[in-house]
Amino acid sequence: MNKLLEAIRDSERIAIAGHIRPDGDCVGSALGLRQYIAENYPGKEITVFLEEVNPKFRFLSGISEIHSEPDGENYDLMIAVDCSDPERLGKFEPIFRSSGTKAVIDHHISNHGFGDIRIIEPDRSSASEIVCTLLDPEKISREAAEALYMGIVHDTGVFKYSNVTGRTMEIAGKLMEYGVDHSRIIDETFYARTYIQSQVLGRAILESIQLMDGACIFSYIKNKYFDFYGAVYQDLDGIVEQLRITKGVEVAILIVEIEPGVNKVSLRSNTRVDVASIAEKFGGGGHIRAAGCTIDGTVYDVINNLTLYIEAQLEGTKIV
Ligand code: AMP
Ligand code: MN
Ligand code: MN
């Protein structure tokens, strides 16, 4: 039995939390793990903490049990999933800090290690993939498998990003054997877009600008667009991916003004640029080909800051 399952066995009150602005992997790994514990460790109190979850994940078992506000402290065990540093737990960080045992399941290259039980594997596609390796396959239900499968689908862009390995495919294949409705999960949670999402995507593509002879592309979502379109941050899923697949692009940047003068930046690269290292310069992190950070200032400030590092990497010069 691994250390995490031992800790689960030995704890009465267990909390699970993921990073701010939770994505599919974050929700999938948290709910998959919650489902497994609920089904196999009767009598435990399990609380899942996540910021507001996209309604498209509603079909997942346990979704209605999610607490979006901090509630209670001093859990015997808290498990942080898909989270590269404690600050990324946002308002749930104090709960993590106060818990008896702190466990971390993560796959970000920018995770430099925290917590008592550290299951940090940057060569894994997703936190959901790691969770699968920790559980007893005999005891996984269809409901747990659905959440974990969904998490893998989202972090791999439906099994196509460079983070996919043969092991990822084997694990996803095994999950299908629990009766997961893979087509529905992929269509309804990954590809489907609301009208609002299509409109914002269209605007972002229309207003995108190429730099560096087309090696870099960026688009900027102004804060006022949220009101104008009636959109929320989660409606921007997939935009940076659409920019990335533009012919000739190595780095795609989506700059989202989440509040006036504060920008959430998403970075994607195709084959050469290590965007995790660039995001880390600005206090963020992520993976080599997908990373993010928050940068204050105008869109010009953001672009000027980032292009310095991107150009340096494209030219093979090192800036420290
Ligand atoms: P995003 O562009 O938000 O989809 O994020 C891409 C990847 O980078 C995800 O794995 C995120 O968890 C990670 N990431 C995004 N923003 C940050 C940040 N501020 N700090 C650390 N990791 C981040
Ligand atoms: Mn994530
Ligand atoms: Mn992830």
Tab-separated table of C-alpha atoms and ligand atoms in Angstrom:
chain	number	residue	atom	x	y	z
A	1	MET	CA	0.000	0.000	0.000
A	2	ASN	CA	1.405	3.398	-0.875
A	3	LYS	CA	1.842	6.255	1.618
A	4	LEU	CA	-1.227	8.100	0.373
A	5	LEU	CA	-3.573	5.141	0.882
A	6	GLU	CA	-2.034	4.568	4.331
A	7	ALA	CA	-2.703	8.195	5.226
A	8	ILE	CA	-6.278	7.911	3.953
A	9	ARG	CA	-6.788	4.752	6.014
A	10	ASP	CA	-5.425	6.465	9.134
A	11	SER	CA	-7.404	9.723	8.790
A	12	GLU	CA	-10.993	10.467	9.787
A	13	ARG	CA	-11.458	13.943	8.327
A	14	ILE	CA	-10.043	14.271	4.834
A	15	ALA	CA	-10.000	17.325	2.569
A	16	ILE	CA	-9.129	17.450	-1.126
A	17	ALA	CA	-8.393	20.711	-2.937
A	18	GLY	CA	-7.100	21.865	-6.307
A	19	HIS	CA	-5.713	25.019	-7.865
A	20	ILE	CA	-7.514	28.328	-8.425
A	21	ARG	CA	-9.624	28.559	-11.593
A	22	PRO	CA	-9.902	24.739	-11.668
A	23	ASP	CA	-9.593	23.042	-15.059
A	24	GLY	CA	-10.714	19.577	-16.174
A	25	ASP	CA	-7.710	17.777	-14.702
A	26	CYS	CA	-8.096	19.564	-11.408
A	27	VAL	CA	-11.807	18.731	-11.141
A	28	GLY	CA	-11.351	15.195	-12.493
A	29	SER	CA	-8.503	14.231	-10.178
A	30	ALA	CA	-10.220	15.737	-7.114
A	31	LEU	CA	-13.597	14.113	-7.771
A	32	GLY	CA	-12.116	10.791	-8.915
A	33	LEU	CA	-10.129	10.561	-5.709
A	34	ARG	CA	-13.131	11.656	-3.624
A	35	GLN	CA	-15.297	8.970	-5.230
A	36	TYR	CA	-12.699	6.265	-4.595
A	37	ILE	CA	-12.322	7.228	-0.938
A	38	ALA	CA	-16.092	7.526	-0.410
A	39	GLU	CA	-16.678	4.061	-1.895
A	40	ASN	CA	-13.800	2.206	-0.309
A	41	TYR	CA	-13.330	3.859	3.072
A	42	PRO	CA	-16.812	4.072	4.596
A	43	GLY	CA	-17.295	6.421	7.526
A	44	LYS	CA	-14.692	9.000	6.493
A	45	GLU	CA	-15.678	12.632	6.280
A	46	ILE	CA	-14.449	13.878	2.881
A	47	THR	CA	-14.666	17.497	1.783
A	48	VAL	CA	-13.662	18.719	-1.671
A	49	PHE	CA	-12.644	22.373	-1.977
A	50	LEU	CA	-12.594	23.935	-5.426
A	51	GLU	CA	-13.361	27.397	-6.725
A	52	GLU	CA	-16.437	27.606	-8.896
A	53	VAL	CA	-16.532	24.671	-11.293
A	54	ASN	CA	-17.555	24.892	-14.941
A	55	PRO	CA	-21.191	23.681	-15.310
A	56	LYS	CA	-20.134	21.319	-18.110
A	57	PHE	CA	-18.654	19.049	-15.425
A	58	ARG	CA	-22.079	18.673	-13.775
A	59	PHE	CA	-22.503	15.031	-14.775
A	60	LEU	CA	-19.632	13.925	-12.547
A	61	SER	CA	-20.477	12.095	-9.382
A	62	GLY	CA	-19.774	14.198	-6.281
A	63	ILE	CA	-19.983	17.524	-8.112
A	64	SER	CA	-22.755	18.795	-5.850
A	65	GLU	CA	-20.633	18.091	-2.787
A	66	ILE	CA	-17.930	20.589	-3.740
A	67	HIS	CA	-17.364	23.440	-1.308
A	68	SER	CA	-16.432	26.641	-3.102
A	69	GLU	CA	-15.725	28.539	0.115
A	70	PRO	CA	-13.316	27.548	2.909
A	71	ASP	CA	-15.103	25.685	5.633
A	72	GLY	CA	-13.505	24.207	8.750
A	73	GLU	CA	-9.840	23.676	9.517
A	74	ASN	CA	-7.573	21.106	11.125
A	75	TYR	CA	-8.381	18.231	8.793
A	76	ASP	CA	-6.421	15.069	9.587
A	77	LEU	CA	-5.302	14.890	5.973
A	78	MET	CA	-5.486	17.323	3.101
A	79	ILE	CA	-4.634	16.254	-0.428
A	80	ALA	CA	-3.709	18.998	-2.915
A	81	VAL	CA	-4.182	17.855	-6.507
A	82	ASP	CA	-2.806	19.417	-9.720
A	83	CYS	CA	-1.315	22.238	-7.723
A	84	SER	CA	2.296	23.358	-8.163
A	85	ASP	CA	2.651	25.422	-5.011
A	86	PRO	CA	0.562	26.073	-1.880
A	87	GLU	CA	-0.317	29.611	-3.016
A	88	ARG	CA	-2.156	28.154	-6.001
A	89	LEU	CA	-4.664	26.711	-3.526
A	90	GLY	CA	-5.893	30.300	-3.172
A	91	LYS	CA	-8.377	30.760	-0.353
A	92	PHE	CA	-8.029	27.091	0.649
A	93	GLU	CA	-4.324	27.422	1.475
A	94	PRO	CA	-4.943	28.112	5.198
A	95	ILE	CA	-6.888	24.839	5.424
A	96	PHE	CA	-3.938	23.025	3.871
A	97	ARG	CA	-1.551	24.727	6.281
A	98	SER	CA	-3.632	23.676	9.297
A	99	SER	CA	-4.093	20.042	8.285
A	100	GLY	CA	-2.311	17.223	10.122
A	101	THR	CA	-0.844	15.500	7.069
A	102	LYS	CA	-0.347	17.363	3.802
A	103	ALA	CA	-0.269	15.292	0.623
A	104	VAL	CA	0.506	16.593	-2.862
A	105	ILE	CA	-0.325	14.867	-6.146
A	106	ASP	CA	1.039	16.922	-9.008
A	107	HIS	CA	2.676	16.843	-12.439
A	108	HIS	CA	3.974	20.408	-12.929
A	109	ILE	CA	7.657	20.818	-13.746
A	110	SER	CA	7.530	24.056	-11.750
A	111	ASN	CA	6.572	22.159	-8.581
A	112	HIS	CA	9.692	22.324	-6.424
A	113	GLY	CA	8.184	20.144	-3.703
A	114	PHE	CA	5.947	20.855	-0.729
A	115	GLY	CA	3.875	18.843	1.723
A	116	ASP	CA	4.607	15.701	3.758
A	117	ILE	CA	3.608	13.107	1.165
A	118	ARG	CA	4.887	14.238	-2.236
A	119	ILE	CA	3.738	12.424	-5.322
A	120	ILE	CA	5.136	14.785	-7.928
A	121	GLU	CA	5.763	13.310	-11.363
A	122	PRO	CA	6.388	15.894	-14.103
A	123	ASP	CA	6.539	13.213	-16.797
A	124	ARG	CA	2.863	12.350	-16.240
A	125	SER	CA	0.201	13.862	-18.503
A	126	SER	CA	-2.081	14.870	-15.678
A	127	ALA	CA	-2.760	14.685	-11.970
A	128	SER	CA	-5.614	12.343	-12.918
A	129	GLU	CA	-3.140	9.915	-14.521
A	130	ILE	CA	-1.072	9.900	-11.326
A	131	VAL	CA	-4.167	9.285	-9.184
A	132	CYS	CA	-4.918	6.207	-11.330
A	133	THR	CA	-1.488	4.758	-10.542
A	134	LEU	CA	-2.138	5.099	-6.797
A	135	LEU	CA	-5.478	3.298	-6.608
A	136	ASP	CA	-6.310	-0.390	-6.458
A	137	PRO	CA	-7.729	-1.175	-9.937
A	138	GLU	CA	-10.129	-3.695	-8.390
A	139	LYS	CA	-11.786	-0.964	-6.381
A	140	ILE	CA	-12.337	1.725	-9.001
A	141	SER	CA	-15.994	2.318	-9.912
A	142	ARG	CA	-17.383	3.664	-13.184
A	143	GLU	CA	-18.088	6.989	-11.474
A	144	ALA	CA	-14.490	7.357	-10.290
A	145	ALA	CA	-13.184	6.246	-13.695
A	146	GLU	CA	-15.322	8.859	-15.477
A	147	ALA	CA	-13.815	11.701	-13.475
A	148	LEU	CA	-10.253	10.454	-13.952
A	149	TYR	CA	-10.737	9.794	-17.661
A	150	MET	CA	-12.100	13.297	-18.087
A	151	GLY	CA	-9.103	14.763	-16.299
A	152	ILE	CA	-6.707	12.967	-18.654
A	153	VAL	CA	-8.730	14.033	-21.715
A	154	HIS	CA	-8.541	17.698	-20.723
A	155	ASP	CA	-4.843	17.894	-19.875
A	156	THR	CA	-3.850	16.015	-23.019
A	157	GLY	CA	-6.163	17.902	-25.418
A	158	VAL	CA	-7.846	14.547	-26.152
A	159	PHE	CA	-4.621	12.524	-26.159
A	160	LYS	CA	-2.649	14.738	-28.522
A	161	TYR	CA	-0.283	16.968	-26.530
A	162	SER	CA	3.391	16.105	-26.111
A	163	ASN	CA	2.732	15.032	-22.506
A	164	VAL	CA	0.987	11.842	-23.698
A	165	THR	CA	2.958	8.613	-23.314
A	166	GLY	CA	2.191	4.972	-23.935
A	167	ARG	CA	1.454	4.723	-20.206
A	168	THR	CA	-1.147	7.479	-20.526
A	169	MET	CA	-2.908	5.548	-23.274
A	170	GLU	CA	-2.760	2.291	-21.300
A	171	ILE	CA	-4.265	3.974	-18.249
A	172	ALA	CA	-6.986	5.651	-20.308
A	173	GLY	CA	-7.697	2.314	-21.999
A	174	LYS	CA	-8.095	0.608	-18.621
A	175	LEU	CA	-10.439	3.385	-17.470
A	176	MET	CA	-12.647	2.725	-20.505
A	177	GLU	CA	-13.116	-0.835	-19.280
A	178	TYR	CA	-15.063	0.482	-16.279
A	179	GLY	CA	-17.787	1.557	-18.693
A	180	VAL	CA	-16.834	5.188	-19.175
A	181	ASP	CA	-18.839	6.877	-21.944
A	182	HIS	CA	-15.747	8.280	-23.642
A	183	SER	CA	-17.452	9.884	-26.654
A	184	ARG	CA	-19.885	11.792	-24.502
A	185	ILE	CA	-17.205	12.964	-22.078
A	186	ILE	CA	-14.968	14.164	-24.901
A	187	ASP	CA	-17.745	15.896	-26.849
A	188	GLU	CA	-19.641	17.432	-23.973
A	189	THR	CA	-16.760	18.564	-21.797
A	190	PHE	CA	-14.000	19.235	-24.305
A	191	TYR	CA	-15.357	20.158	-27.726
A	192	ALA	CA	-18.823	21.580	-27.038
A	193	ARG	CA	-18.986	25.370	-26.875
A	194	THR	CA	-21.787	27.646	-25.794
A	195	TYR	CA	-22.710	30.497	-28.116
A	196	ILE	CA	-20.926	32.910	-25.762
A	197	GLN	CA	-17.769	30.802	-25.879
A	198	SER	CA	-17.803	30.768	-29.683
A	199	GLN	CA	-18.269	34.525	-29.802
A	200	VAL	CA	-15.364	35.210	-27.462
A	201	LEU	CA	-13.192	32.695	-29.313
A	202	GLY	CA	-14.042	34.400	-32.599
A	203	ARG	CA	-13.210	37.818	-31.222
A	204	ALA	CA	-9.916	36.609	-29.769
A	205	ILE	CA	-8.858	35.051	-33.071
A	206	LEU	CA	-9.981	38.110	-35.037
A	207	GLU	CA	-7.964	40.432	-32.833
A	208	SER	CA	-4.868	38.221	-32.591
A	209	ILE	CA	-1.540	39.705	-33.638
A	210	GLN	CA	1.530	37.933	-34.980
A	211	LEU	CA	5.024	38.877	-33.854
A	212	MET	CA	8.529	37.656	-34.710
A	213	ASP	CA	7.674	36.835	-38.319
A	214	GLY	CA	4.780	34.706	-37.171
A	215	ALA	CA	6.716	32.612	-34.654
A	216	CYS	CA	4.711	34.218	-31.868
A	217	ILE	CA	1.021	35.079	-31.744
A	218	PHE	CA	-0.959	36.781	-29.027
A	219	SER	CA	-4.453	37.888	-28.287
A	220	TYR	CA	-5.841	40.088	-25.538
A	221	ILE	CA	-9.184	39.719	-23.796
A	222	LYS	CA	-10.102	43.047	-22.254
A	223	ASN	CA	-11.873	43.015	-18.914
A	224	LYS	CA	-14.896	44.745	-20.389
A	225	TYR	CA	-15.480	41.825	-22.789
A	226	PHE	CA	-16.638	39.722	-19.846
A	227	ASP	CA	-19.584	42.042	-19.293
A	228	PHE	CA	-20.125	42.679	-22.969
A	229	TYR	CA	-20.458	38.973	-23.835
A	230	GLY	CA	-21.744	37.822	-20.451
A	231	ALA	CA	-18.710	35.550	-20.247
A	232	VAL	CA	-16.725	34.184	-17.316
A	233	TYR	CA	-13.069	33.161	-17.261
A	234	GLN	CA	-13.924	29.483	-17.886
A	235	ASP	CA	-15.509	30.469	-21.197
A	236	LEU	CA	-12.005	31.113	-22.544
A	237	ASP	CA	-11.030	27.431	-22.518
A	238	GLY	CA	-9.459	26.404	-25.807
A	239	ILE	CA	-8.634	29.871	-27.149
A	240	VAL	CA	-4.898	29.646	-26.561
A	241	GLU	CA	-4.895	26.178	-28.178
A	242	GLN	CA	-6.544	27.621	-31.248
A	243	LEU	CA	-3.821	30.285	-31.419
A	244	ARG	CA	-1.102	27.658	-30.967
A	245	ILE	CA	-2.115	25.652	-34.024
A	246	THR	CA	-1.729	28.649	-36.326
A	247	LYS	CA	0.786	27.666	-39.027
A	248	GLY	CA	4.309	28.882	-38.305
A	249	VAL	CA	3.621	29.647	-34.636
A	250	GLU	CA	6.027	28.465	-31.969
A	251	VAL	CA	4.603	30.397	-29.010
A	252	ALA	CA	0.976	31.395	-28.437
A	253	ILE	CA	0.025	33.865	-25.728
A	254	LEU	CA	-3.431	34.638	-24.390
A	255	ILE	CA	-3.576	37.684	-22.143
A	256	VAL	CA	-6.751	37.993	-20.113
A	257	GLU	CA	-7.379	41.154	-18.141
A	258	ILE	CA	-9.021	39.492	-15.132
A	259	GLU	CA	-9.366	42.855	-13.394
A	260	PRO	CA	-8.284	46.275	-14.615
A	261	GLY	CA	-4.497	46.210	-14.983
A	262	VAL	CA	-4.134	42.587	-13.819
A	263	ASN	CA	-3.564	39.993	-16.520
A	264	LYS	CA	-3.736	36.211	-16.430
A	265	VAL	CA	-1.335	35.010	-19.081
A	266	SER	CA	-1.502	31.604	-20.766
A	267	LEU	CA	1.504	30.430	-22.737
A	268	ARG	CA	1.734	27.517	-25.148
A	269	SER	CA	4.649	26.379	-27.293
A	270	ASN	CA	4.979	23.823	-30.040
A	271	THR	CA	8.449	22.320	-30.116
A	272	ARG	CA	11.273	24.556	-28.900
A	273	VAL	CA	10.428	27.144	-26.285
A	274	ASP	CA	10.262	26.192	-22.599
A	275	VAL	CA	7.324	28.331	-21.502
A	276	ALA	CA	7.369	27.005	-17.913
A	277	SER	CA	10.717	28.690	-17.345
A	278	ILE	CA	9.354	31.963	-18.766
A	279	ALA	CA	6.203	31.803	-16.617
A	280	GLU	CA	8.375	31.159	-13.567
A	281	LYS	CA	10.210	34.457	-14.170
A	282	PHE	CA	6.884	36.136	-13.466
A	283	GLY	CA	5.962	34.065	-10.427
A	284	GLY	CA	3.918	31.510	-12.366
A	285	GLY	CA	4.706	28.047	-13.649
A	286	GLY	CA	3.337	25.024	-15.433
A	287	HIS	CA	4.775	22.656	-17.999
A	288	ILE	CA	7.386	23.034	-20.738
A	289	ARG	CA	4.727	23.413	-23.460
A	290	ALA	CA	1.868	24.916	-21.384
A	291	ALA	CA	2.309	27.410	-18.604
A	292	GLY	CA	0.772	30.466	-17.034
A	293	CYS	CA	1.413	33.464	-14.829
A	294	THR	CA	-0.124	36.742	-13.740
A	295	ILE	CA	1.445	40.017	-14.896
A	296	ASP	CA	0.286	43.499	-13.941
A	297	GLY	CA	0.222	46.400	-16.400
A	298	THR	CA	-1.000	47.085	-19.903
A	299	VAL	CA	-1.037	44.547	-22.695
A	300	TYR	CA	2.108	46.265	-24.049
A	301	ASP	CA	3.874	45.755	-20.735
A	302	VAL	CA	2.981	42.081	-20.824
A	303	ILE	CA	4.138	41.593	-24.412
A	304	ASN	CA	7.366	43.550	-23.890
A	305	ASN	CA	8.166	41.500	-20.815
A	306	LEU	CA	7.456	38.139	-22.408
A	307	THR	CA	8.928	38.652	-25.864
A	308	LEU	CA	12.350	39.352	-24.385
A	309	TYR	CA	12.482	35.805	-23.040
A	310	ILE	CA	10.782	34.203	-26.015
A	311	GLU	CA	13.158	35.840	-28.503
A	312	ALA	CA	16.131	34.862	-26.405
A	313	GLN	CA	15.047	31.222	-26.434
A	314	LEU	CA	14.304	31.268	-30.148
A	315	GLU	CA	17.750	32.726	-30.810
A	316	GLY	CA	19.426	30.370	-28.377
A	317	THR	CA	20.738	33.119	-26.119
A	318	LYS	CA	20.385	32.820	-22.394
A	319	ILE	CA	18.883	35.595	-20.313
A	320	VAL	CA	19.013	35.248	-16.559
B	1	AMP	P1	-3.379	27.760	-18.296
B	1	AMP	O1	-2.693	28.594	-19.294
B	1	AMP	O2	-4.033	28.543	-17.194
B	1	AMP	O3	-4.265	26.736	-18.920
B	1	AMP	O4	-2.248	26.956	-17.553
B	1	AMP	C1	-1.340	26.122	-18.214
B	1	AMP	C2	-0.591	25.312	-17.191
B	1	AMP	O5	0.198	26.156	-16.377
B	1	AMP	C3	-1.509	24.562	-16.234
B	1	AMP	O6	-0.924	23.324	-15.939
B	1	AMP	C4	-1.568	25.438	-15.024
B	1	AMP	O7	-1.809	24.717	-13.856
B	1	AMP	C5	-0.198	26.109	-15.030
B	1	AMP	N1	-0.308	27.469	-14.531
B	1	AMP	C6	-1.097	28.431	-15.028
B	1	AMP	N2	-0.955	29.596	-14.326
B	1	AMP	C7	-0.052	29.348	-13.358
B	1	AMP	C8	0.514	30.115	-12.294
B	1	AMP	N3	0.185	31.393	-12.091
B	1	AMP	N4	1.395	29.511	-11.483
B	1	AMP	C9	1.744	28.220	-11.677
B	1	AMP	N5	1.261	27.432	-12.661
B	1	AMP	C10	0.371	27.969	-13.493
B	2	MN	MN	-4.666	22.193	-13.957
B	3	MN	MN	-2.974	19.115	-14.655
